[in-house]
XYZ file of C-alpha atoms in Angstrom:
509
model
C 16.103 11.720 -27.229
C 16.030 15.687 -26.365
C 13.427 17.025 -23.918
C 10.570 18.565 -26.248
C 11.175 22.388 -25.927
C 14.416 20.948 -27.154
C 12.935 19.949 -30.540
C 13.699 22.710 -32.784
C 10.592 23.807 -34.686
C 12.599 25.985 -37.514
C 13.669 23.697 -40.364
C 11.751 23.482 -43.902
C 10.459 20.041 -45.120
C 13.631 20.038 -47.698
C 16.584 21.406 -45.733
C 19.490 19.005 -45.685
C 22.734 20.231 -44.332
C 26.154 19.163 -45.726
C 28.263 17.338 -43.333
C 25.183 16.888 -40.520
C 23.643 13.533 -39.849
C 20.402 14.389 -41.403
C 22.525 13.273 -44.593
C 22.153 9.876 -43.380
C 18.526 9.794 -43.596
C 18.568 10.038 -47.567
C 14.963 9.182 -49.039
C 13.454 6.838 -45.883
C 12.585 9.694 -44.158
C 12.484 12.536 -46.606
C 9.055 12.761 -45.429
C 9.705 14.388 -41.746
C 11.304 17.094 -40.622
C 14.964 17.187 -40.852
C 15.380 16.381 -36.977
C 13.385 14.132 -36.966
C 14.389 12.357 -39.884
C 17.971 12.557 -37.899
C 16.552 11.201 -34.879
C 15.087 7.944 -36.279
C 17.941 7.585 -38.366
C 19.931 7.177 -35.514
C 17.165 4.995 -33.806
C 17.421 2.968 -36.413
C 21.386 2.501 -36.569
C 20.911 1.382 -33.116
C 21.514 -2.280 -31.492
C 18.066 -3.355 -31.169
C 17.457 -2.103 -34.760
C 20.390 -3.817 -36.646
C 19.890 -6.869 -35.038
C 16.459 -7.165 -36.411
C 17.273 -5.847 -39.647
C 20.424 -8.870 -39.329
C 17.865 -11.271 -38.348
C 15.362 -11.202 -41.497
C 12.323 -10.209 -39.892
C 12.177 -7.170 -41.537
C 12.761 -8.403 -44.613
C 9.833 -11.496 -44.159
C 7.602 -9.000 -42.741
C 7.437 -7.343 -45.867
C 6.953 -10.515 -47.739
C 3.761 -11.396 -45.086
C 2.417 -7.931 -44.896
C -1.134 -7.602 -44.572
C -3.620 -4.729 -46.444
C -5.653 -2.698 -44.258
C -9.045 -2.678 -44.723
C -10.836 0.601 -45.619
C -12.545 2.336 -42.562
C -16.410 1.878 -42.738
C -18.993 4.842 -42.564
C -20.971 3.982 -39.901
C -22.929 6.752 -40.125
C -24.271 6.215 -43.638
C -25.002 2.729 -42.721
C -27.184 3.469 -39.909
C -29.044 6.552 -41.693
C -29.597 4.128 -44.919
C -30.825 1.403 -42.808
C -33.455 3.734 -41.577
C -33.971 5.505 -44.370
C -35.168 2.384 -45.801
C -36.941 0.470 -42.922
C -39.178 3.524 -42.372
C -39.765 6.169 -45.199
C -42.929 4.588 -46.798
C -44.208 5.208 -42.657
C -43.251 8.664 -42.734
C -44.173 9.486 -45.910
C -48.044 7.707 -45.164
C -47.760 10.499 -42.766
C -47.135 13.466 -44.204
C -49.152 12.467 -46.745
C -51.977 12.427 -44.076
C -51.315 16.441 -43.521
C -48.444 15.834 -40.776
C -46.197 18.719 -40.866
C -44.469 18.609 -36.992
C -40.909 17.633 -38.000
C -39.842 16.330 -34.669
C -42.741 13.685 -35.076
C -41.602 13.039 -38.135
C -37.899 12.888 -37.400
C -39.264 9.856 -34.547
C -41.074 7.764 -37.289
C -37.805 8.125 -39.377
C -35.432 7.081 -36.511
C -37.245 3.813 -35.496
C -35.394 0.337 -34.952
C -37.922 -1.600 -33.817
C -40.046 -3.768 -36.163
C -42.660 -1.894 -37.015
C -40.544 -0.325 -40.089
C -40.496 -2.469 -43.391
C -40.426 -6.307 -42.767
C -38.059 -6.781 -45.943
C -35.417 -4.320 -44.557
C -32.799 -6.288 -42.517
C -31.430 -4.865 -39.833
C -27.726 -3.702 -40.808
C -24.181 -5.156 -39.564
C -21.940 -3.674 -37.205
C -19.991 -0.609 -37.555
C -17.979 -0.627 -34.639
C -16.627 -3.427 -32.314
C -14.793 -2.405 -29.135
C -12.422 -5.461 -27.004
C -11.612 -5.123 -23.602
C -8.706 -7.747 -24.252
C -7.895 -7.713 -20.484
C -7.246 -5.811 -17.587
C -3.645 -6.398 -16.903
C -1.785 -3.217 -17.024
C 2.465 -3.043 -17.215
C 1.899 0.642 -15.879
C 3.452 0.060 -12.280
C 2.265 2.073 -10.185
C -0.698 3.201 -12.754
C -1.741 5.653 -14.160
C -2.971 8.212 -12.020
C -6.195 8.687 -13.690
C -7.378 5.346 -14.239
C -10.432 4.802 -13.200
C -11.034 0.663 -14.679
C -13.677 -1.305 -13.040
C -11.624 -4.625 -13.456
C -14.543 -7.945 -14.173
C -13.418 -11.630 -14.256
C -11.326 -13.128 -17.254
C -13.108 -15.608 -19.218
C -12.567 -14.606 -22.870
C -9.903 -16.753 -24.578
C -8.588 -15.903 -28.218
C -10.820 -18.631 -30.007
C -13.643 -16.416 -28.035
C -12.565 -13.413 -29.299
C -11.570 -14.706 -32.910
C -15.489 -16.018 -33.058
C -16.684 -12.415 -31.414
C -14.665 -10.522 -34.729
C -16.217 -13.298 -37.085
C -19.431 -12.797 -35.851
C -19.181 -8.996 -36.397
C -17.918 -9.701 -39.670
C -20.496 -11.640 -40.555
C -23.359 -9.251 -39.780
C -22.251 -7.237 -42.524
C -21.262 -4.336 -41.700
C -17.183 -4.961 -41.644
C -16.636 -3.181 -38.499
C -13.935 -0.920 -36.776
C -12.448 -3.114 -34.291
C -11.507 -1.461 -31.046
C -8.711 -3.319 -29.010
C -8.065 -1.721 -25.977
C -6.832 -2.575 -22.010
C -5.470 -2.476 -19.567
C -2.531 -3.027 -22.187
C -3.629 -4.666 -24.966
C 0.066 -5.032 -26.443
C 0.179 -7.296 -23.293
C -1.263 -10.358 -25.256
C 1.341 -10.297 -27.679
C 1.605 -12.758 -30.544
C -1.939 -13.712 -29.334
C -2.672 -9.739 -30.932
C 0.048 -9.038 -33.589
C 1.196 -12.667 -34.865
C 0.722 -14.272 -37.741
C -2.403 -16.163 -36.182
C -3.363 -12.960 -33.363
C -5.761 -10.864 -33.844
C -5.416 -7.723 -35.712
C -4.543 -10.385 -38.746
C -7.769 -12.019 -37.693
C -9.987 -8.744 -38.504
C -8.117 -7.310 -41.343
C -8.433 -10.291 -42.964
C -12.018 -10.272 -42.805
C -12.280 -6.636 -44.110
C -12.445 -4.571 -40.782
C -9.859 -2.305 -39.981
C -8.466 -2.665 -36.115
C -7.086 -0.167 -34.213
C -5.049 -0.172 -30.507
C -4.876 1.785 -27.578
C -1.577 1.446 -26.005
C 0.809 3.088 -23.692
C 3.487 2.063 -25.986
C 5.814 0.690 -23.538
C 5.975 -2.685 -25.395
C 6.508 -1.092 -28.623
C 9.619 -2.422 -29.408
C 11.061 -2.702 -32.953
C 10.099 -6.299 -33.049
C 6.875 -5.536 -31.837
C 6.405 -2.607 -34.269
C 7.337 -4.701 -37.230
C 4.287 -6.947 -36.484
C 2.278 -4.101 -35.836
C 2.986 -3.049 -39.491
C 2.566 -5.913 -40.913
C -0.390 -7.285 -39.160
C -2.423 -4.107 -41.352
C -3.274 -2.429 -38.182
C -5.311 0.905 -39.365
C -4.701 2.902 -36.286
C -2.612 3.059 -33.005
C -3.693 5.323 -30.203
C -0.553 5.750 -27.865
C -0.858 7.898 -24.375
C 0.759 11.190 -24.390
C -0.374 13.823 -21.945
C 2.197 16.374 -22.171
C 5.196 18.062 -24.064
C 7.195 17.883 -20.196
C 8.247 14.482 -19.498
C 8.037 15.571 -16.118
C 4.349 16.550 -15.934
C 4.021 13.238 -18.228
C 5.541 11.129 -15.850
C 3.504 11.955 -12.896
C 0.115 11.468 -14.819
C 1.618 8.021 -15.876
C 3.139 6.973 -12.323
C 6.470 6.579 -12.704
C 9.572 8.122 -14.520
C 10.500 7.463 -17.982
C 7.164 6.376 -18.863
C 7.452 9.919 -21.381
C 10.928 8.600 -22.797
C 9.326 5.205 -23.467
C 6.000 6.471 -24.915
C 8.256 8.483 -27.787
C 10.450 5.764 -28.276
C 7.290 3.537 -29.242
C 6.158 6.382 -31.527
C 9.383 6.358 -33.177
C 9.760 2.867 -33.559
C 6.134 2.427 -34.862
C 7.274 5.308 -37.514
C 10.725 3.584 -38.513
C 8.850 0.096 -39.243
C 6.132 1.972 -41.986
C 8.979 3.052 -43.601
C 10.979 -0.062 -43.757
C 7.610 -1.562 -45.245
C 7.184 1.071 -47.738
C 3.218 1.867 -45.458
C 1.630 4.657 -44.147
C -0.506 2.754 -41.672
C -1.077 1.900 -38.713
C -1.648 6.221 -38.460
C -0.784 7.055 -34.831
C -3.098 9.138 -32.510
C -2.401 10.710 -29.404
C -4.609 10.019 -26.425
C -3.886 13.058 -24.144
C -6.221 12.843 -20.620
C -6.692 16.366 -20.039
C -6.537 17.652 -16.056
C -5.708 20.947 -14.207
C -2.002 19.281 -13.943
C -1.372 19.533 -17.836
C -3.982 21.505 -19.399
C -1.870 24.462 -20.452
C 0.697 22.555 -21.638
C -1.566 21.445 -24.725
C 0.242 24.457 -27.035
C 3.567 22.385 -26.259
C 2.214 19.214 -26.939
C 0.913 20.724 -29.944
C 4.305 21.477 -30.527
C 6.132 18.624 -29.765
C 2.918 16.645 -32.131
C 3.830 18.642 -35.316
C 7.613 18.749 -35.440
C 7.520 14.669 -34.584
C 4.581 13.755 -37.132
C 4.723 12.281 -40.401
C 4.895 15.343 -42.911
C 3.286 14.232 -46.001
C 3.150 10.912 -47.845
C 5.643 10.336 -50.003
C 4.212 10.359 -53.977
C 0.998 12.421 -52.380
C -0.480 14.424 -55.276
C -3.306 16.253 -53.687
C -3.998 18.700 -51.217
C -2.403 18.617 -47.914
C -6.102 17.994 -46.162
C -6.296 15.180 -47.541
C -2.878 13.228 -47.498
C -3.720 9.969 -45.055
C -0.900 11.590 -42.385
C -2.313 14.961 -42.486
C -3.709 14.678 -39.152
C -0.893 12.300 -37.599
C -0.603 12.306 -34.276
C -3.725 13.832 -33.937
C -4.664 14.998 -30.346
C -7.502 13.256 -28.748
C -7.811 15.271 -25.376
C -10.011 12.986 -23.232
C -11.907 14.079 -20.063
C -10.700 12.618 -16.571
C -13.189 10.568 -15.688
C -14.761 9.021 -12.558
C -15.655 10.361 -8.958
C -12.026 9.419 -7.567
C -10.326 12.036 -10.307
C -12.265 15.000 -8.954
C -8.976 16.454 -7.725
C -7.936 16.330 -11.326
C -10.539 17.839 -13.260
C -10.184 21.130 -14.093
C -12.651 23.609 -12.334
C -15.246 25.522 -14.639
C -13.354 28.827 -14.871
C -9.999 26.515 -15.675
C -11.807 24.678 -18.435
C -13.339 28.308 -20.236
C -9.463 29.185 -19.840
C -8.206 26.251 -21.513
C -11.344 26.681 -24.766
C -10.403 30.460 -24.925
C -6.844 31.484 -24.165
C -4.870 28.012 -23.596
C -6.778 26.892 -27.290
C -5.744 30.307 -28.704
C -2.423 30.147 -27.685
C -2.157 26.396 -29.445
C -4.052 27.704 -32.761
C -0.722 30.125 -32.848
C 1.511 27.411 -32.580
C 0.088 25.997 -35.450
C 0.086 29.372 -37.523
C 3.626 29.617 -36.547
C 4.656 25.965 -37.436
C 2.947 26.356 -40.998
C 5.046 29.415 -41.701
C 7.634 27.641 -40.553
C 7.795 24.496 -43.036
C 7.015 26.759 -45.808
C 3.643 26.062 -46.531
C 1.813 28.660 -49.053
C -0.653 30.783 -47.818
C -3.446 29.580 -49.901
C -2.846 25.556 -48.833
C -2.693 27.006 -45.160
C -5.542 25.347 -42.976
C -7.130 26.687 -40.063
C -6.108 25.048 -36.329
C -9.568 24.103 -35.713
C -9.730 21.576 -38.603
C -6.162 19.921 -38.300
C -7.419 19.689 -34.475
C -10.770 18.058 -35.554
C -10.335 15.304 -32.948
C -8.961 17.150 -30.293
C -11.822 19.145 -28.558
C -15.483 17.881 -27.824
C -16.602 21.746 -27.403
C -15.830 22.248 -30.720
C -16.261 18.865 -32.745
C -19.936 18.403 -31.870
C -22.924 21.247 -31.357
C -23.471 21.862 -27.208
C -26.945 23.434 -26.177
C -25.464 26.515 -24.313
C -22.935 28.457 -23.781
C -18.992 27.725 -23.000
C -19.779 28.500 -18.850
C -22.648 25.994 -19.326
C -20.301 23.664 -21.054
C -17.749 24.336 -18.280
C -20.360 23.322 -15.200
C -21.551 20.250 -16.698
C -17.798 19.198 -17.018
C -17.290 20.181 -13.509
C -20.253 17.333 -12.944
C -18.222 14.928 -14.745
C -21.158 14.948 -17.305
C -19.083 15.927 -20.429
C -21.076 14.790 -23.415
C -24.834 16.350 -21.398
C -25.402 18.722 -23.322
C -24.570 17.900 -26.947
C -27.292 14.510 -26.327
C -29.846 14.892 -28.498
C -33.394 13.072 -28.760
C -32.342 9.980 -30.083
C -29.192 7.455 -30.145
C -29.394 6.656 -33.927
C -26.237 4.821 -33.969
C -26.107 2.327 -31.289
C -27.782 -0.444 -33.347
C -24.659 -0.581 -34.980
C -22.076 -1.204 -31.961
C -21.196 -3.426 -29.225
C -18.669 -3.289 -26.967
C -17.158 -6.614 -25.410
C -15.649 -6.925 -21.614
C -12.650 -9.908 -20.686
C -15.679 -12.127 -18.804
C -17.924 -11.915 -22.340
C -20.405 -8.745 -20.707
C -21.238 -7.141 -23.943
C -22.367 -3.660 -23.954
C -24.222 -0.962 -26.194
C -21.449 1.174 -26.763
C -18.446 2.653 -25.444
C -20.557 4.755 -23.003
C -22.012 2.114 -21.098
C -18.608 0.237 -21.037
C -17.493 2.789 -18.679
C -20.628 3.491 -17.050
C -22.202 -0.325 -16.817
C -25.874 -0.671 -16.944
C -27.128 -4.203 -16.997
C -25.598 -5.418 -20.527
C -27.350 -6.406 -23.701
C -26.176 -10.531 -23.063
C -22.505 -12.271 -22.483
C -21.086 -13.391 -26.003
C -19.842 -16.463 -24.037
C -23.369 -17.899 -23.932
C -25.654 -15.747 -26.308
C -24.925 -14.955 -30.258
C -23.295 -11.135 -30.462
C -25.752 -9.912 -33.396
C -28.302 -11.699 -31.319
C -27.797 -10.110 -28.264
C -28.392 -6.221 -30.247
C -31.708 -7.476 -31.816
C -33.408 -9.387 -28.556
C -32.379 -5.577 -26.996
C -33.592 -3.400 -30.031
C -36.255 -2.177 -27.345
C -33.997 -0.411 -25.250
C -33.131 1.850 -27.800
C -36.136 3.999 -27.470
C -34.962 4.990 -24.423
C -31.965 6.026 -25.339
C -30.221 8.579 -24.570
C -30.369 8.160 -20.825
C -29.036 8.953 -17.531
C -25.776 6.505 -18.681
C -24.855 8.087 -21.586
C -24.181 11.687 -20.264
C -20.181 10.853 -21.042
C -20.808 9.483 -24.236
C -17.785 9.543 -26.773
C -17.092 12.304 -29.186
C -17.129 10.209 -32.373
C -20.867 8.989 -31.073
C -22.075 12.550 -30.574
C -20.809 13.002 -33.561
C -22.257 10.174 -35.605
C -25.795 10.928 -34.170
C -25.738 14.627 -35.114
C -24.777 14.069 -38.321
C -27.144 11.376 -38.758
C -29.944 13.483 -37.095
C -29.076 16.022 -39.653
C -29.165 13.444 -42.548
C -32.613 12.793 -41.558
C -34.138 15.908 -41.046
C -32.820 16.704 -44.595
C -34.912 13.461 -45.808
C -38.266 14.569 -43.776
C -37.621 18.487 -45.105
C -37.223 16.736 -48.543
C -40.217 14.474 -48.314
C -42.366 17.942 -47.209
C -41.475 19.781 -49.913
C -42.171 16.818 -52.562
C -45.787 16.403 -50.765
C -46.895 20.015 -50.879
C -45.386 20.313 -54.852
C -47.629 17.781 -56.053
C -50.181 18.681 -53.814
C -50.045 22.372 -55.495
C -51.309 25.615 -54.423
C -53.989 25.965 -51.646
C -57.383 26.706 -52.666
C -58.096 30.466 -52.622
């Protein structure tokens, strides 16, 4: 495989040249760039490749292929839930002349009992595994910054934790991540594992993984298993600057190679899924790189789905390979984080710079001006300053970084969401939320000797006083959840005002 500033960025979506291997690809990967498409063609000529293809696997993988489940909207079913428990408690007040919104908003956002009796309290919407800690990143990763507990959870305890989820009603997302999840092999991806496990019961399973493992055997399974999503670690465009972050060299070389492999087997199955994410750790050693990687993302990714009708936005691989840039984390990366005037760079001239990449790489493939789309919202995912609202300004945004306290200011009053999630450790700890995962308060119960829905209602309490002093890194997606939610709410109290002072009429005098 070529370096990445290696991978030319200058072909259309159609061009196939007479007489060069792209020929070879024909229709199985019309639906990359022609370099691409050349580059897994001859990936997939290869030894390890034909041998599988020789072998059958392919063949009864296609035969045994699971359907993934559709993604749930987790914030609809916590903003319905409440909706419902506690509008005829709201209303009562307004009703009673109560006008102050954020009072309101409080009596709308209650999960403790005191809402309607016949409301039941909703299933889960998210389920994160900590399948274990064991890592095949020798030396690690620079960066990581696990707090490794015992190992108690066996798969018939994590096959009842996904059951139990299931059960609650909700049909969660389940979360497998590590250490290196890819680690418990047929115990995740087989025919009895568990990413078959969850999809069968309607929830759509993702995995984190350093792809190292992802062989084509492995990515077969993967396929098959109706995996929704895989998040693989890529921090930079240079393998070099890759390498270091990761430990050791060749761990860039191997992380593409998984990618490809992973793309190879959804064609072979005739799938689009698992879609593959990009985890990128973002630190001073890589940070203005991200245009490259940005780069390197868009002339590797998935172009469109083949027989895709509608807009671009919305084909299922628009945003393939999707950047998630995560924050280095814990006291013992402060040498990593980027400094507060390195971290307005990177949201001002380093994000500019990558937002022309993008302008340049549309041109490039031909796309017509009027189906062009702006860099911000093919990069959704990437940046936390600009996914969710922050109280302040960038430099404000930049020194609460700089305290390693990345998700402070976008909190809001209330956790509306956390109801809905738990998060499980290898000795059975179970956890709000992803948050608390990393930052480990005292946890809501162990699933090894308490019931998993059980342990979120006996805790319902707690969330009053959330959020707190351990959620100050809380994910993206959760800031995000909540301020939609907040906002679905405060649309619902606004609404309810408005009803009350129409039928009420017009004021005396």
């Amino acid at each position: 495989m070529p370096p990445a500033n290696n991978i030319p960025g200058t072909s259309m979506l159609s061009t196939r040249r007479p007489g060069n291997p792209a020929q070879e690809a024909t229709e199985l990967f019309e639906c990359y760039l022609p370099e691409q498409a050349e580059r897994l063609q001859r990936r997939l000529n290869g030894s390890a490749w034909q041998r599988l293809l020789r072998s059958g696997a392919v063949a009864a993988a296609r035969q045994a292929r699971a359907e993934t489940p559709a993604e749930p909207a987790p914030d609809r079913l916590a903003a319905d839930h409440l909706i419902a428990r506690n509008e005829a408690a709201a209303r009562a007040r307004i009703a009673a002349g109560e006008r102050d919104r954020e009072s309101l908003l409080a009596i709308l956002a209650r999960w403790n009992d005191s809402g309607a009796a016949d409301v039941p309290l909703p299933g889960l919407s998210f389920l994160g595994l900590c399948l274990t800690w064991a890592c095949n990143a020798v030396p690690k990763c620079r960066y990581c910054n696990q707090q490794p507990t015992a190992r108690r959870m066996r798969l018939a305890h994590w096959k009842r934790v996904i059951t139990r989820a299931a059960e609650s009603g909700g049909r969660p997302y389940v979360y497998m991540t590590g250490g290196e999840p890819l680690l418990w092999r047929e115990r995740l991806y087989g025919p009895d594992g568990l990413i078959r496990h969850a999809t069968a019961r309607g929830c759509p399973a993702n995995i984190n993984t350093n792809a190292f493992l992802l062989t084509p055997h492995v990515a077969i399974q993967l396929v098959a298993s109706g995996l929704a999503k895989l998040h693989v670690s890529l921090d930079s465009a240079d393998p070099a600057v890759h390498d270091r972050l990761a430990g050791a060299p060749g761990c860039w070389q191997r992380a593409l190679a998984g990618i490809e492999n992973i793309q190879i087997a959804r064609e072979l199955l005739g799938v689009d899924r698992p879609v593959v994410h990009v985890n990128c750790v973002l630190t001073r050693e890589n940070a203005r790189g991200w245009p490259e990687l940005v780069r390197l993302i868009l002339h590797v990714k998935k172009q469109r789905s083949a027989g895709h009708q509608g807009s671009r936005r919305g084909d299922p691989v628009f945003r393939e390979l999707g950047a998630h840039l995560i924050p280095v984390g814990g006291p013992q990366n402060a040498a990593l984080r980027l400094a507060a005037d390195e971290i307005r760079r990177f949201h001002q001239e380093t994000w500019e710079r990558a937002a022309a990449v993008w302008d340049e790489y549309q041109e490039e493939t031909g796309v017509p001006p009027g189906e062009r789309v702006a860099f911000n919202d093919w990069a959704f995912f990437a940046s936390a300053w600009r996914r969710v609202a922050h109280r302040g300004t960038l430099a404000e945004y930049a020194a609460a970084c700089v305290a390693g306290e990345y998700a402070r200011l976008a909190l809001g009053p209330r956790c509306h969401i956390v109801p809905t999630q738990a998060f499980v450790l290898p000795d059975g700890s179970q956890y709000w939320c992803g948050a608390h995962y990393v930052s480990r308060p005292e946890p809501v119960g162990n699933v090894l000797e308490s019931d998993l829905v059980g342990n979120i209602r006996r805790s319902l309490p707690q969330v009053a006083g959330f959020p707190g002093p351990r959620c100050r890194n809380c994910a993206t997606a959760t800031l995000f959840l909540n301020q939609g939610i907040e906002k679905t709410l405060g649309a619902k109290v606004e609404a309810w005002i408005k009803e009350a002072e129409s039928e009420a009429g017009p004021s005396p005098g």
